Amino acid sequence: GAMGAMGGVVALDATVQRLQALGVQFRMLPTDQPWLWREAYLSDPDGNPLCLYFAGSNRLDPPWRLT
């Protein structure tokens, strides 16, 4: 399905651990993606998909960027 919202997080793994300690359920724990982002997926209370990610310098300057 379509992505409801995305949010960049500097300390993704620590943020996910904190949220899990508060009872938040994740559909996918932090995972390195082929596009060089680290992403975790969860749903909001209405079931809309959410993605937390860390992209670092790859967000604005990926290695495949054309100059």
PDB file of N, CA, C and O in Angstrom:
ATOM      1  N   GLY A   1       0.807  -1.184   0.000  1.00  0.00           N
ATOM      2  CA  GLY A   1       0.000   0.000   0.000  1.00  0.00           C
ATOM      3  C   GLY A   1       0.853   1.251   0.000  1.00  0.00           C
ATOM      4  O   GLY A   1       2.060   1.205   0.092  1.00  0.00           O
ATOM      5  N   ALA A   2       0.188   2.365  -0.076  1.00  0.00           N
ATOM      6  CA  ALA A   2       0.873   3.655  -0.109  1.00  0.00           C
ATOM      7  C   ALA A   2       1.419   4.000   1.276  1.00  0.00           C
ATOM      8  O   ALA A   2       0.875   3.610   2.291  1.00  0.00           O
ATOM      9  N   MET A   3       2.498   4.723   1.284  1.00  0.00           N
ATOM     10  CA  MET A   3       3.121   5.145   2.540  1.00  0.00           C
ATOM     11  C   MET A   3       2.336   6.320   3.097  1.00  0.00           C
ATOM     12  O   MET A   3       2.067   7.284   2.396  1.00  0.00           O
ATOM     13  N   GLY A   4       1.961   6.236   4.370  1.00  0.00           N
ATOM     14  CA  GLY A   4       1.224   7.313   5.009  1.00  0.00           C
ATOM     15  C   GLY A   4       2.116   8.495   5.344  1.00  0.00           C
ATOM     16  O   GLY A   4       1.781   9.623   5.071  1.00  0.00           O
ATOM     17  N   ALA A   5       3.267   8.223   5.960  1.00  0.00           N
ATOM     18  CA  ALA A   5       4.176   9.298   6.353  1.00  0.00           C
ATOM     19  C   ALA A   5       5.562   8.715   6.572  1.00  0.00           C
ATOM     20  O   ALA A   5       5.714   7.545   6.888  1.00  0.00           O
ATOM     21  N   MET A   6       6.559   9.557   6.374  1.00  0.00           N
ATOM     22  CA  MET A   6       7.944   9.179   6.617  1.00  0.00           C
ATOM     23  C   MET A   6       8.559  10.219   7.534  1.00  0.00           C
ATOM     24  O   MET A   6       8.213  11.392   7.463  1.00  0.00           O
ATOM     25  N   GLY A   7       9.488   9.777   8.373  1.00  0.00           N
ATOM     26  CA  GLY A   7      10.161  10.714   9.254  1.00  0.00           C
ATOM     27  C   GLY A   7      11.608  10.329   9.450  1.00  0.00           C
ATOM     28  O   GLY A   7      11.909   9.176   9.749  1.00  0.00           O
ATOM     29  N   GLY A   8      12.499  11.279   9.226  1.00  0.00           N
ATOM     30  CA  GLY A   8      13.921  11.040   9.420  1.00  0.00           C
ATOM     31  C   GLY A   8      14.282  11.073  10.897  1.00  0.00           C
ATOM     32  O   GLY A   8      13.815  11.937  11.636  1.00  0.00           O
ATOM     33  N   VAL A   9      15.101  10.106  11.320  1.00  0.00           N
ATOM     34  CA  VAL A   9      15.509   9.978  12.715  1.00  0.00           C
ATOM     35  C   VAL A   9      17.015   9.769  12.749  1.00  0.00           C
ATOM     36  O   VAL A   9      17.537   8.902  12.051  1.00  0.00           O
ATOM     37  N   VAL A  10      17.725  10.556  13.551  1.00  0.00           N
ATOM     38  CA  VAL A  10      19.181  10.442  13.619  1.00  0.00           C
ATOM     39  C   VAL A  10      19.590   9.135  14.294  1.00  0.00           C
ATOM     40  O   VAL A  10      20.431   8.411  13.798  1.00  0.00           O
ATOM     41  N   ALA A  11      18.989   8.812  15.427  1.00  0.00           N
ATOM     42  CA  ALA A  11      19.329   7.600  16.178  1.00  0.00           C
ATOM     43  C   ALA A  11      18.191   6.598  16.011  1.00  0.00           C
ATOM     44  O   ALA A  11      17.428   6.333  16.946  1.00  0.00           O
ATOM     45  N   LEU A  12      18.065   6.029  14.816  1.00  0.00           N
ATOM     46  CA  LEU A  12      16.925   5.176  14.492  1.00  0.00           C
ATOM     47  C   LEU A  12      16.803   3.983  15.431  1.00  0.00           C
ATOM     48  O   LEU A  12      15.743   3.733  15.998  1.00  0.00           O
ATOM     49  N   ASP A  13      17.860   3.229  15.615  1.00  0.00           N
ATOM     50  CA  ASP A  13      17.780   2.015  16.433  1.00  0.00           C
ATOM     51  C   ASP A  13      17.401   2.347  17.883  1.00  0.00           C
ATOM     52  O   ASP A  13      16.555   1.669  18.473  1.00  0.00           O
ATOM     53  N   ALA A  14      17.996   3.380  18.441  1.00  0.00           N
ATOM     54  CA  ALA A  14      17.678   3.775  19.816  1.00  0.00           C
ATOM     55  C   ALA A  14      16.238   4.265  19.915  1.00  0.00           C
ATOM     56  O   ALA A  14      15.543   3.973  20.895  1.00  0.00           O
ATOM     57  N   THR A  15      15.762   4.987  18.910  1.00  0.00           N
ATOM     58  CA  THR A  15      14.385   5.470  18.900  1.00  0.00           C
ATOM     59  C   THR A  15      13.409   4.302  18.855  1.00  0.00           C
ATOM     60  O   THR A  15      12.418   4.275  19.586  1.00  0.00           O
ATOM     61  N   VAL A  16      13.693   3.322  18.004  1.00  0.00           N
ATOM     62  CA  VAL A  16      12.832   2.142  17.913  1.00  0.00           C
ATOM     63  C   VAL A  16      12.812   1.400  19.251  1.00  0.00           C
ATOM     64  O   VAL A  16      11.746   1.000  19.737  1.00  0.00           O
ATOM     65  N   GLN A  17      13.956   1.245  19.875  1.00  0.00           N
ATOM     66  CA  GLN A  17      14.007   0.566  21.174  1.00  0.00           C
ATOM     67  C   GLN A  17      13.179   1.305  22.222  1.00  0.00           C
ATOM     68  O   GLN A  17      12.454   0.685  23.008  1.00  0.00           O
ATOM     69  N   ARG A  18      13.281   2.642  22.245  1.00  0.00           N
ATOM     70  CA  ARG A  18      12.497   3.447  23.187  1.00  0.00           C
ATOM     71  C   ARG A  18      11.001   3.271  22.944  1.00  0.00           C
ATOM     72  O   ARG A  18      10.212   3.100  23.876  1.00  0.00           O
ATOM     73  N   LEU A  19      10.604   3.305  21.661  1.00  0.00           N
ATOM     74  CA  LEU A  19       9.187   3.154  21.333  1.00  0.00           C
ATOM     75  C   LEU A  19       8.681   1.753  21.674  1.00  0.00           C
ATOM     76  O   LEU A  19       7.566   1.598  22.178  1.00  0.00           O
ATOM     77  N   GLN A  20       9.502   0.733  21.419  1.00  0.00           N
ATOM     78  CA  GLN A  20       9.108  -0.626  21.779  1.00  0.00           C
ATOM     79  C   GLN A  20       8.918  -0.746  23.294  1.00  0.00           C
ATOM     80  O   GLN A  20       7.988  -1.414  23.751  1.00  0.00           O
ATOM     81  N   ALA A  21       9.775  -0.104  24.071  1.00  0.00           N
ATOM     82  CA  ALA A  21       9.660  -0.138  25.528  1.00  0.00           C
ATOM     83  C   ALA A  21       8.351   0.503  25.988  1.00  0.00           C
ATOM     84  O   ALA A  21       7.829   0.166  27.052  1.00  0.00           O
ATOM     85  N   LEU A  22       7.821   1.412  25.172  1.00  0.00           N
ATOM     86  CA  LEU A  22       6.538   2.061  25.471  1.00  0.00           C
ATOM     87  C   LEU A  22       5.353   1.263  24.938  1.00  0.00           C
ATOM     88  O   LEU A  22       4.203   1.688  25.060  1.00  0.00           O
ATOM     89  N   GLY A  23       5.637   0.127  24.280  1.00  0.00           N
ATOM     90  CA  GLY A  23       4.572  -0.733  23.780  1.00  0.00           C
ATOM     91  C   GLY A  23       4.238  -0.570  22.310  1.00  0.00           C
ATOM     92  O   GLY A  23       3.295  -1.196  21.822  1.00  0.00           O
ATOM     93  N   VAL A  24       4.990   0.242  21.584  1.00  0.00           N
ATOM     94  CA  VAL A  24       4.728   0.422  20.153  1.00  0.00           C
ATOM     95  C   VAL A  24       5.169  -0.841  19.411  1.00  0.00           C
ATOM     96  O   VAL A  24       6.266  -1.362  19.621  1.00  0.00           O
ATOM     97  N   GLN A  25       4.291  -1.336  18.549  1.00  0.00           N
ATOM     98  CA  GLN A  25       4.567  -2.527  17.749  1.00  0.00           C
ATOM     99  C   GLN A  25       5.080  -2.101  16.371  1.00  0.00           C
ATOM    100  O   GLN A  25       4.495  -1.218  15.733  1.00  0.00           O
ATOM    101  N   PHE A  26       6.141  -2.735  15.902  1.00  0.00           N
ATOM    102  CA  PHE A  26       6.708  -2.442  14.583  1.00  0.00           C
ATOM    103  C   PHE A  26       6.400  -3.572  13.618  1.00  0.00           C
ATOM    104  O   PHE A  26       6.467  -4.746  13.977  1.00  0.00           O
ATOM    105  N   ARG A  27       6.069  -3.210  12.380  1.00  0.00           N
ATOM    106  CA  ARG A  27       5.857  -4.197  11.317  1.00  0.00           C
ATOM    107  C   ARG A  27       7.195  -4.693  10.787  1.00  0.00           C
ATOM    108  O   ARG A  27       7.296  -5.814  10.318  1.00  0.00           O
ATOM    109  N   MET A  28       8.222  -3.830  10.843  1.00  0.00           N
ATOM    110  CA  MET A  28       9.578  -4.207  10.431  1.00  0.00           C
ATOM    111  C   MET A  28      10.554  -3.420  11.275  1.00  0.00           C
ATOM    112  O   MET A  28      10.478  -2.193  11.346  1.00  0.00           O
ATOM    113  N   LEU A  29      11.459  -4.114  11.929  1.00  0.00           N
ATOM    114  CA  LEU A  29      12.492  -3.456  12.731  1.00  0.00           C
ATOM    115  C   LEU A  29      13.522  -2.809  11.815  1.00  0.00           C
ATOM    116  O   LEU A  29      13.541  -3.079  10.607  1.00  0.00           O
ATOM    117  N   PRO A  30      14.394  -1.943  12.340  1.00  0.00           N
ATOM    118  CA  PRO A  30      15.375  -1.260  11.488  1.00  0.00           C
ATOM    119  C   PRO A  30      16.148  -2.241  10.602  1.00  0.00           C
ATOM    120  O   PRO A  30      16.701  -3.236  11.080  1.00  0.00           O
ATOM    121  N   THR A  31      16.124  -1.940   9.315  1.00  0.00           N
ATOM    122  CA  THR A  31      16.733  -2.797   8.306  1.00  0.00           C
ATOM    123  C   THR A  31      17.458  -1.932   7.292  1.00  0.00           C
ATOM    124  O   THR A  31      16.921  -0.931   6.825  1.00  0.00           O
ATOM    125  N   ASP A  32      18.676  -2.327   6.938  1.00  0.00           N
ATOM    126  CA  ASP A  32      19.418  -1.629   5.883  1.00  0.00           C
ATOM    127  C   ASP A  32      18.792  -1.956   4.541  1.00  0.00           C
ATOM    128  O   ASP A  32      18.599  -3.123   4.204  1.00  0.00           O
ATOM    129  N   GLN A  33      18.462  -0.908   3.780  1.00  0.00           N
ATOM    130  CA  GLN A  33      17.822  -1.074   2.477  1.00  0.00           C
ATOM    131  C   GLN A  33      18.848  -0.940   1.356  1.00  0.00           C
ATOM    132  O   GLN A  33      19.891  -0.300   1.533  1.00  0.00           O
ATOM    133  N   PRO A  34      18.551  -1.517   0.181  1.00  0.00           N
ATOM    134  CA  PRO A  34      19.486  -1.430  -0.949  1.00  0.00           C
ATOM    135  C   PRO A  34      19.767   0.010  -1.400  1.00  0.00           C
ATOM    136  O   PRO A  34      20.798   0.278  -2.002  1.00  0.00           O
ATOM    137  N   TRP A  35      18.852   0.942  -1.106  1.00  0.00           N
ATOM    138  CA  TRP A  35      19.049   2.348  -1.501  1.00  0.00           C
ATOM    139  C   TRP A  35      19.816   3.117  -0.431  1.00  0.00           C
ATOM    140  O   TRP A  35      19.836   4.342  -0.424  1.00  0.00           O
ATOM    141  N   LEU A  36      20.444   2.397   0.514  1.00  0.00           N
ATOM    142  CA  LEU A  36      21.371   2.933   1.512  1.00  0.00           C
ATOM    143  C   LEU A  36      20.701   3.726   2.625  1.00  0.00           C
ATOM    144  O   LEU A  36      21.332   4.543   3.283  1.00  0.00           O
ATOM    145  N   TRP A  37      19.415   3.501   2.841  1.00  0.00           N
ATOM    146  CA  TRP A  37      18.720   4.050   3.994  1.00  0.00           C
ATOM    147  C   TRP A  37      18.485   2.917   4.971  1.00  0.00           C
ATOM    148  O   TRP A  37      18.385   1.754   4.593  1.00  0.00           O
ATOM    149  N   ARG A  38      18.366   3.219   6.249  1.00  0.00           N
ATOM    150  CA  ARG A  38      17.979   2.249   7.269  1.00  0.00           C
ATOM    151  C   ARG A  38      16.552   2.619   7.662  1.00  0.00           C
ATOM    152  O   ARG A  38      16.289   3.765   8.044  1.00  0.00           O
ATOM    153  N   GLU A  39      15.627   1.683   7.549  1.00  0.00           N
ATOM    154  CA  GLU A  39      14.211   1.982   7.730  1.00  0.00           C
ATOM    155  C   GLU A  39      13.551   1.023   8.721  1.00  0.00           C
ATOM    156  O   GLU A  39      13.924  -0.147   8.809  1.00  0.00           O
ATOM    157  N   ALA A  40      12.554   1.539   9.439  1.00  0.00           N
ATOM    158  CA  ALA A  40      11.697   0.749  10.315  1.00  0.00           C
ATOM    159  C   ALA A  40      10.251   1.141  10.006  1.00  0.00           C
ATOM    160  O   ALA A  40       9.967   2.306   9.726  1.00  0.00           O
ATOM    161  N   TYR A  41       9.353   0.161  10.032  1.00  0.00           N
ATOM    162  CA  TYR A  41       7.954   0.407   9.674  1.00  0.00           C
ATOM    163  C   TYR A  41       7.024   0.073  10.827  1.00  0.00           C
ATOM    164  O   TYR A  41       7.220  -0.934  11.521  1.00  0.00           O
ATOM    165  N   LEU A  42       6.027   0.915  11.009  1.00  0.00           N
ATOM    166  CA  LEU A  42       4.986   0.716  12.004  1.00  0.00           C
ATOM    167  C   LEU A  42       3.698   1.304  11.453  1.00  0.00           C
ATOM    168  O   LEU A  42       3.681   1.796  10.321  1.00  0.00           O
ATOM    169  N   SER A  43       2.634   1.237  12.222  1.00  0.00           N
ATOM    170  CA  SER A  43       1.352   1.809  11.812  1.00  0.00           C
ATOM    171  C   SER A  43       0.864   2.760  12.889  1.00  0.00           C
ATOM    172  O   SER A  43       1.119   2.548  14.081  1.00  0.00           O
ATOM    173  N   ASP A  44       0.136   3.798  12.473  1.00  0.00           N
ATOM    174  CA  ASP A  44      -0.471   4.695  13.448  1.00  0.00           C
ATOM    175  C   ASP A  44      -1.730   4.021  14.006  1.00  0.00           C
ATOM    176  O   ASP A  44      -2.110   2.936  13.550  1.00  0.00           O
ATOM    177  N   PRO A  45      -2.392   4.617  14.998  1.00  0.00           N
ATOM    178  CA  PRO A  45      -3.567   3.963  15.601  1.00  0.00           C
ATOM    179  C   PRO A  45      -4.699   3.644  14.615  1.00  0.00           C
ATOM    180  O   PRO A  45      -5.496   2.745  14.862  1.00  0.00           O
ATOM    181  N   ASP A  46      -4.754   4.359  13.494  1.00  0.00           N
ATOM    182  CA  ASP A  46      -5.789   4.093  12.486  1.00  0.00           C
ATOM    183  C   ASP A  46      -5.335   3.075  11.442  1.00  0.00           C
ATOM    184  O   ASP A  46      -6.055   2.795  10.483  1.00  0.00           O
ATOM    185  N   GLY A  47      -4.113   2.547  11.588  1.00  0.00           N
ATOM    186  CA  GLY A  47      -3.613   1.542  10.650  1.00  0.00           C
ATOM    187  C   GLY A  47      -2.859   2.103   9.463  1.00  0.00           C
ATOM    188  O   GLY A  47      -2.473   1.357   8.571  1.00  0.00           O
ATOM    189  N   ASN A  48      -2.652   3.415   9.431  1.00  0.00           N
ATOM    190  CA  ASN A  48      -1.897   4.015   8.331  1.00  0.00           C
ATOM    191  C   ASN A  48      -0.418   3.693   8.482  1.00  0.00           C
ATOM    192  O   ASN A  48       0.126   3.789   9.590  1.00  0.00           O
ATOM    193  N   PRO A  49       0.251   3.315   7.399  1.00  0.00           N
ATOM    194  CA  PRO A  49       1.668   2.953   7.489  1.00  0.00           C
ATOM    195  C   PRO A  49       2.561   4.166   7.744  1.00  0.00           C
ATOM    196  O   PRO A  49       2.324   5.254   7.214  1.00  0.00           O
ATOM    197  N   LEU A  50       3.577   3.950   8.584  1.00  0.00           N
ATOM    198  CA  LEU A  50       4.570   4.977   8.894  1.00  0.00           C
ATOM    199  C   LEU A  50       5.952   4.370   8.717  1.00  0.00           C
ATOM    200  O   LEU A  50       6.168   3.195   9.005  1.00  0.00           O
ATOM    201  N   CYS A  51       6.880   5.186   8.268  1.00  0.00           N
ATOM    202  CA  CYS A  51       8.268   4.754   8.104  1.00  0.00           C
ATOM    203  C   CYS A  51       9.170   5.730   8.846  1.00  0.00           C
ATOM    204  O   CYS A  51       9.112   6.935   8.615  1.00  0.00           O
ATOM    205  N   LEU A  52       9.987   5.194   9.742  1.00  0.00           N
ATOM    206  CA  LEU A  52      11.058   5.974  10.359  1.00  0.00           C
ATOM    207  C   LEU A  52      12.336   5.563   9.654  1.00  0.00           C
ATOM    208  O   LEU A  52      12.545   4.373   9.390  1.00  0.00           O
ATOM    209  N   TYR A  53      13.185   6.525   9.340  1.00  0.00           N
ATOM    210  CA  TYR A  53      14.386   6.176   8.580  1.00  0.00           C
ATOM    211  C   TYR A  53      15.581   6.999   9.021  1.00  0.00           C
ATOM    212  O   TYR A  53      15.453   8.072   9.599  1.00  0.00           O
ATOM    213  N   PHE A  54      16.758   6.461   8.723  1.00  0.00           N
ATOM    214  CA  PHE A  54      18.010   7.198   8.820  1.00  0.00           C
ATOM    215  C   PHE A  54      18.686   7.061   7.470  1.00  0.00           C
ATOM    216  O   PHE A  54      18.938   5.951   6.997  1.00  0.00           O
ATOM    217  N   ALA A  55      18.952   8.184   6.828  1.00  0.00           N
ATOM    218  CA  ALA A  55      19.592   8.164   5.515  1.00  0.00           C
ATOM    219  C   ALA A  55      20.983   8.782   5.546  1.00  0.00           C
ATOM    220  O   ALA A  55      21.774   8.564   4.636  1.00  0.00           O
ATOM    221  N   GLY A  56      21.294   9.566   6.575  1.00  0.00           N
ATOM    222  CA  GLY A  56      22.597  10.209   6.650  1.00  0.00           C
ATOM    223  C   GLY A  56      22.866  11.049   5.406  1.00  0.00           C
ATOM    224  O   GLY A  56      21.957  11.657   4.831  1.00  0.00           O
ATOM    225  N   SER A  57      24.097  11.049   4.962  1.00  0.00           N
ATOM    226  CA  SER A  57      24.464  11.842   3.788  1.00  0.00           C
ATOM    227  C   SER A  57      23.865  11.283   2.500  1.00  0.00           C
ATOM    228  O   SER A  57      23.808  11.980   1.491  1.00  0.00           O
ATOM    229  N   ASN A  58      23.383  10.036   2.537  1.00  0.00           N
ATOM    230  CA  ASN A  58      22.796   9.439   1.333  1.00  0.00           C
ATOM    231  C   ASN A  58      21.451  10.050   0.962  1.00  0.00           C
ATOM    232  O   ASN A  58      20.974   9.849  -0.146  1.00  0.00           O
ATOM    233  N   ARG A  59      20.837  10.788   1.882  1.00  0.00           N
ATOM    234  CA  ARG A  59      19.554  11.410   1.558  1.00  0.00           C
ATOM    235  C   ARG A  59      19.716  12.499   0.501  1.00  0.00           C
ATOM    236  O   ARG A  59      18.960  12.558  -0.459  1.00  0.00           O
ATOM    237  N   LEU A  60      20.708  13.351   0.662  1.00  0.00           N
ATOM    238  CA  LEU A  60      20.886  14.462  -0.279  1.00  0.00           C
ATOM    239  C   LEU A  60      22.047  14.228  -1.250  1.00  0.00           C
ATOM    240  O   LEU A  60      22.116  14.887  -2.286  1.00  0.00           O
ATOM    241  N   ASP A  61      22.943  13.329  -0.921  1.00  0.00           N
ATOM    242  CA  ASP A  61      24.117  13.099  -1.766  1.00  0.00           C
ATOM    243  C   ASP A  61      24.388  11.604  -1.922  1.00  0.00           C
ATOM    244  O   ASP A  61      25.437  11.113  -1.493  1.00  0.00           O
ATOM    245  N   PRO A  62      23.456  10.847  -2.541  1.00  0.00           N
ATOM    246  CA  PRO A  62      23.680   9.411  -2.703  1.00  0.00           C
ATOM    247  C   PRO A  62      24.810   9.140  -3.673  1.00  0.00           C
ATOM    248  O   PRO A  62      25.108   9.974  -4.548  1.00  0.00           O
ATOM    249  N   PRO A  63      25.477   7.994  -3.549  1.00  0.00           N
ATOM    250  CA  PRO A  63      26.607   7.693  -4.421  1.00  0.00           C
ATOM    251  C   PRO A  63      26.233   7.606  -5.904  1.00  0.00           C
ATOM    252  O   PRO A  63      27.090   7.769  -6.763  1.00  0.00           O
ATOM    253  N   TRP A  64      24.976   7.372  -6.216  1.00  0.00           N
ATOM    254  CA  TRP A  64      24.561   7.264  -7.613  1.00  0.00           C
ATOM    255  C   TRP A  64      24.067   8.604  -8.172  1.00  0.00           C
ATOM    256  O   TRP A  64      23.610   8.681  -9.314  1.00  0.00           O
ATOM    257  N   ARG A  65      24.166   9.671  -7.399  1.00  0.00           N
ATOM    258  CA  ARG A  65      23.705  10.994  -7.831  1.00  0.00           C
ATOM    259  C   ARG A  65      24.455  11.454  -9.070  1.00  0.00           C
ATOM    260  O   ARG A  65      25.675  11.375  -9.150  1.00  0.00           O
ATOM    261  N   LEU A  66      23.693  11.965 -10.031  1.00  0.00           N
ATOM    262  CA  LEU A  66      24.292  12.513 -11.247  1.00  0.00           C
ATOM    263  C   LEU A  66      24.659  13.973 -10.988  1.00  0.00           C
ATOM    264  O   LEU A  66      23.877  14.720 -10.415  1.00  0.00           O
ATOM    265  N   THR A  67      25.836  14.363 -11.409  1.00  0.00           N
ATOM    266  CA  THR A  67      26.259  15.751 -11.201  1.00  0.00           C
ATOM    267  C   THR A  67      26.347  16.505 -12.511  1.00  0.00           C
ATOM    268  O   THR A  67      26.355  15.967 -13.563  1.00  0.00           O
TER     269      THR A  67
END
